[in-house]
Amino acid sequence: MSVGMRKATARAHPNLALVKYWGKRDEGLVLPHQSSLSLTLAPLAVTAVVELGTGEDEVSINGARAVGAERERVLSLIRRVQAGRPELKGAKVESSGDFPVAAGLASSAAAFAALAVAARAAAGDPADPRAASILARMGSGSASRSVQGGFCAWHRGDRPDGTDSYAEQLFPPGHWPEVRMVAVVVAREEKDVKSRDGMRHTVATSPFYQAWVEDAEQEVARAVDAIRRRDLEGLGSIAERNAWRMHATALAADPPLCYLKPKTLEVIQAVGRLRAQGVPAWFTLDAGPNPVVLTDEKSEPTVTALCRGLGADPVVPCTPGGDAVMV
Ligand code: PMV
């Protein structure tokens, strides 16, 4: 293999879950208790450059040398690609995002998806969205859903080895180009409890967790049906309810886990009032204080202005994004 073939660059968008993943049945392989559903978001993206067979490992993220757990997480994904191929020993990885400072969107999803696609290409493996999704999943669960664009479902799978736990595109971005998701940043500091720890704690101590898991597959099916019909009200209602339920499982953990800040609630309530006035807008919320508002092209400026008026900064309107691509 020529040296040139061992270097590859890929670019991936983040995604936002409309039906959320919250809880692992296998921590090592990152296997979820439930399926989830998301929309890939443009224009935000992360670019990863991977060179294999360099002898020494070197990882940089946004221009700074990565150390500790962050570096280890990247290298453990790379090692899965290098396994059994001594000629690929040593990796130089450079990852950089074009996100506005603390956009409040899961940049790790875009980062691990870009990393998985680039690493496989650098190793000379053929383009294979399913294999890339499985690899990305092991870096960060939600990253499994950023390998492809549009609306993607991550199937929980049943096999203990995780070979049937991957995300796939159900609808391309062109199925519903008018959909908008507005990322609303109300707090820029790092969240107190990372999703990895928060979901582990919820699974272990929340009496509501079982009910959450039991409804998950039906919830994905209901959301898929709304997307198929391009029913924004149907999808918005499901997304809002699903976010509240995820947070309810965390709030019922012992000790309780609350990701909402006063400003989060202020935005959520303002979105509800806007809707009462006839503007199609529904919030969703990951494991942090920054809501994302689902709306359409026509109402996006109204939603954006409302959130800016409440002091949120930045407020980033996003459109349905495409597949991770080689650069
Ligand atoms: O992929 P992780 O470990 O960052 O977990 C993501 C969990 C949520 O963002 C809260 C929900 C989801 O499905 O993306």
mmCIF file with all atom_site columns, N, CA and C in Angstrom, residues 9-12 45-49 60-64 93-99 107 110-111 114:
data_model
loop_
_atom_site.group_PDB
_atom_site.id
_atom_site.type_symbol
_atom_site.label_atom_id
_atom_site.label_alt_id
_atom_site.label_comp_id
_atom_site.label_asym_id
_atom_site.label_entity_id
_atom_site.label_seq_id
_atom_site.pdbx_PDB_ins_code
_atom_site.Cartn_x
_atom_site.Cartn_y
_atom_site.Cartn_z
_atom_site.occupancy
_atom_site.B_iso_or_equiv
_atom_site.pdbx_formal_charge
_atom_site.auth_seq_id
_atom_site.auth_comp_id
_atom_site.auth_asym_id
_atom_site.auth_atom_id
_atom_site.pdbx_PDB_model_num
ATOM 1  N N  . THR A 1 9   ? -9.161  12.286 4.565  1.00 0.00 ? 9   THR A N  1
ATOM 2  C CA . THR A 1 9   ? -9.856  13.382 5.247  1.00 0.00 ? 9   THR A CA 1
ATOM 3  C C  . THR A 1 9   ? -11.356 13.235 5.033  1.00 0.00 ? 9   THR A C  1
ATOM 4  N N  . ALA A 1 10  ? -12.118 13.361 6.095  1.00 0.00 ? 10  ALA A N  1
ATOM 5  C CA . ALA A 1 10  ? -13.575 13.271 5.974  1.00 0.00 ? 10  ALA A CA 1
ATOM 6  C C  . ALA A 1 10  ? -14.243 14.380 6.782  1.00 0.00 ? 10  ALA A C  1
ATOM 7  N N  . ARG A 1 11  ? -15.450 14.712 6.355  1.00 0.00 ? 11  ARG A N  1
ATOM 8  C CA . ARG A 1 11  ? -16.193 15.795 6.963  1.00 0.00 ? 11  ARG A CA 1
ATOM 9  C C  . ARG A 1 11  ? -17.588 15.283 7.309  1.00 0.00 ? 11  ARG A C  1
ATOM 10 N N  . ALA A 1 12  ? -18.052 15.564 8.541  1.00 0.00 ? 12  ALA A N  1
ATOM 11 C CA . ALA A 1 12  ? -19.391 15.098 8.944  1.00 0.00 ? 12  ALA A CA 1
ATOM 12 C C  . ALA A 1 12  ? -20.124 16.191 9.697  1.00 0.00 ? 12  ALA A C  1
ATOM 13 N N  . ALA A 1 45  ? -20.079 21.507 10.796 1.00 0.00 ? 45  ALA A N  1
ATOM 14 C CA . ALA A 1 45  ? -19.380 20.270 10.429 1.00 0.00 ? 45  ALA A CA 1
ATOM 15 C C  . ALA A 1 45  ? -18.052 20.156 11.153 1.00 0.00 ? 45  ALA A C  1
ATOM 16 N N  . VAL A 1 46  ? -17.583 18.919 11.266 1.00 0.00 ? 46  VAL A N  1
ATOM 17 C CA . VAL A 1 46  ? -16.248 18.643 11.792 1.00 0.00 ? 46  VAL A CA 1
ATOM 18 C C  . VAL A 1 46  ? -15.459 17.919 10.699 1.00 0.00 ? 46  VAL A C  1
ATOM 19 N N  . THR A 1 47  ? -14.196 18.306 10.520 1.00 0.00 ? 47  THR A N  1
ATOM 20 C CA . THR A 1 47  ? -13.320 17.657 9.547  1.00 0.00 ? 47  THR A CA 1
ATOM 21 C C  . THR A 1 47  ? -12.249 16.872 10.304 1.00 0.00 ? 47  THR A C  1
ATOM 22 N N  . ALA A 1 48  ? -12.044 15.627 9.897  1.00 0.00 ? 48  ALA A N  1
ATOM 23 C CA . ALA A 1 48  ? -11.007 14.799 10.523 1.00 0.00 ? 48  ALA A CA 1
ATOM 24 C C  . ALA A 1 48  ? -10.009 14.336 9.466  1.00 0.00 ? 48  ALA A C  1
ATOM 25 N N  . VAL A 1 49  ? -8.723  14.516 9.772  1.00 0.00 ? 49  VAL A N  1
ATOM 26 C CA . VAL A 1 49  ? -7.651  14.022 8.907  1.00 0.00 ? 49  VAL A CA 1
ATOM 27 C C  . VAL A 1 49  ? -6.975  12.874 9.653  1.00 0.00 ? 49  VAL A C  1
ATOM 28 N N  . SER A 1 60  ? -4.566  15.757 17.577 1.00 0.00 ? 60  SER A N  1
ATOM 29 C CA . SER A 1 60  ? -4.851  17.164 17.882 1.00 0.00 ? 60  SER A CA 1
ATOM 30 C C  . SER A 1 60  ? -6.327  17.455 17.597 1.00 0.00 ? 60  SER A C  1
ATOM 31 N N  . ILE A 1 61  ? -6.910  18.251 18.487 1.00 0.00 ? 61  ILE A N  1
ATOM 32 C CA . ILE A 1 61  ? -8.325  18.616 18.361 1.00 0.00 ? 61  ILE A CA 1
ATOM 33 C C  . ILE A 1 61  ? -8.427  20.137 18.373 1.00 0.00 ? 61  ILE A C  1
ATOM 34 N N  . ASN A 1 62  ? -9.003  20.678 17.333 1.00 0.00 ? 62  ASN A N  1
ATOM 35 C CA . ASN A 1 62  ? -9.111  22.139 17.177 1.00 0.00 ? 62  ASN A CA 1
ATOM 36 C C  . ASN A 1 62  ? -7.771  22.846 17.407 1.00 0.00 ? 62  ASN A C  1
ATOM 37 N N  . GLY A 1 63  ? -6.720  22.261 16.854 1.00 0.00 ? 63  GLY A N  1
ATOM 38 C CA . GLY A 1 63  ? -5.408  22.893 16.896 1.00 0.00 ? 63  GLY A CA 1
ATOM 39 C C  . GLY A 1 63  ? -4.605  22.661 18.165 1.00 0.00 ? 63  GLY A C  1
ATOM 40 N N  . ALA A 1 64  ? -5.190  22.010 19.163 1.00 0.00 ? 64  ALA A N  1
ATOM 41 C CA . ALA A 1 64  ? -4.448  21.769 20.405 1.00 0.00 ? 64  ALA A CA 1
ATOM 42 C C  . ALA A 1 64  ? -4.184  20.283 20.577 1.00 0.00 ? 64  ALA A C  1
ATOM 43 N N  . VAL A 1 93  ? -3.767  12.109 13.916 1.00 0.00 ? 93  VAL A N  1
ATOM 44 C CA . VAL A 1 93  ? -5.169  12.508 13.764 1.00 0.00 ? 93  VAL A CA 1
ATOM 45 C C  . VAL A 1 93  ? -5.312  13.998 14.049 1.00 0.00 ? 93  VAL A C  1
ATOM 46 N N  . GLU A 1 94  ? -5.981  14.671 13.128 1.00 0.00 ? 94  GLU A N  1
ATOM 47 C CA . GLU A 1 94  ? -6.290  16.095 13.341 1.00 0.00 ? 94  GLU A CA 1
ATOM 48 C C  . GLU A 1 94  ? -7.775  16.290 13.143 1.00 0.00 ? 94  GLU A C  1
ATOM 49 N N  . SER A 1 95  ? -8.451  16.806 14.178 1.00 0.00 ? 95  SER A N  1
ATOM 50 C CA . SER A 1 95  ? -9.895  16.998 14.080 1.00 0.00 ? 95  SER A CA 1
ATOM 51 C C  . SER A 1 95  ? -10.208 18.462 14.354 1.00 0.00 ? 95  SER A C  1
ATOM 52 N N  . SER A 1 96  ? -11.026 19.061 13.507 1.00 0.00 ? 96  SER A N  1
ATOM 53 C CA . SER A 1 96  ? -11.374 20.456 13.780 1.00 0.00 ? 96  SER A CA 1
ATOM 54 C C  . SER A 1 96  ? -12.806 20.751 13.348 1.00 0.00 ? 96  SER A C  1
ATOM 55 N N  . GLY A 1 97  ? -13.496 21.506 14.185 1.00 0.00 ? 97  GLY A N  1
ATOM 56 C CA . GLY A 1 97  ? -14.893 21.822 13.923 1.00 0.00 ? 97  GLY A CA 1
ATOM 57 C C  . GLY A 1 97  ? -15.039 23.268 13.487 1.00 0.00 ? 97  GLY A C  1
ATOM 58 N N  . ASP A 1 98  ? -16.078 23.514 12.678 1.00 0.00 ? 98  ASP A N  1
ATOM 59 C CA . ASP A 1 98  ? -16.325 24.897 12.298 1.00 0.00 ? 98  ASP A CA 1
ATOM 60 C C  . ASP A 1 98  ? -17.506 25.443 13.107 1.00 0.00 ? 98  ASP A C  1
ATOM 61 N N  . PHE A 1 99  ? -17.740 24.848 14.261 1.00 0.00 ? 99  PHE A N  1
ATOM 62 C CA . PHE A 1 99  ? -18.855 25.268 15.099 1.00 0.00 ? 99  PHE A CA 1
ATOM 63 C C  . PHE A 1 99  ? -18.576 26.629 15.691 1.00 0.00 ? 99  PHE A C  1
ATOM 64 N N  . SER A 1 107 ? -20.955 18.244 19.230 1.00 0.00 ? 107 SER A N  1
ATOM 65 C CA . SER A 1 107 ? -19.870 18.200 18.256 1.00 0.00 ? 107 SER A CA 1
ATOM 66 C C  . SER A 1 107 ? -19.200 16.835 18.257 1.00 0.00 ? 107 SER A C  1
ATOM 67 N N  . ALA A 1 110 ? -20.437 14.617 15.356 1.00 0.00 ? 110 ALA A N  1
ATOM 68 C CA . ALA A 1 110 ? -19.816 14.920 14.065 1.00 0.00 ? 110 ALA A CA 1
ATOM 69 C C  . ALA A 1 110 ? -18.358 14.479 14.063 1.00 0.00 ? 110 ALA A C  1
ATOM 70 N N  . ALA A 1 111 ? -17.666 14.707 15.171 1.00 0.00 ? 111 ALA A N  1
ATOM 71 C CA . ALA A 1 111 ? -16.234 14.402 15.247 1.00 0.00 ? 111 ALA A CA 1
ATOM 72 C C  . ALA A 1 111 ? -15.966 12.906 15.091 1.00 0.00 ? 111 ALA A C  1
ATOM 73 N N  . ALA A 1 114 ? -16.829 11.706 11.488 1.00 0.00 ? 114 ALA A N  1
ATOM 74 C CA . ALA A 1 114 ? -15.776 12.081 10.536 1.00 0.00 ? 114 ALA A CA 1
ATOM 75 C C  . ALA A 1 114 ? -14.536 11.206 10.751 1.00 0.00 ? 114 ALA A C  1
#
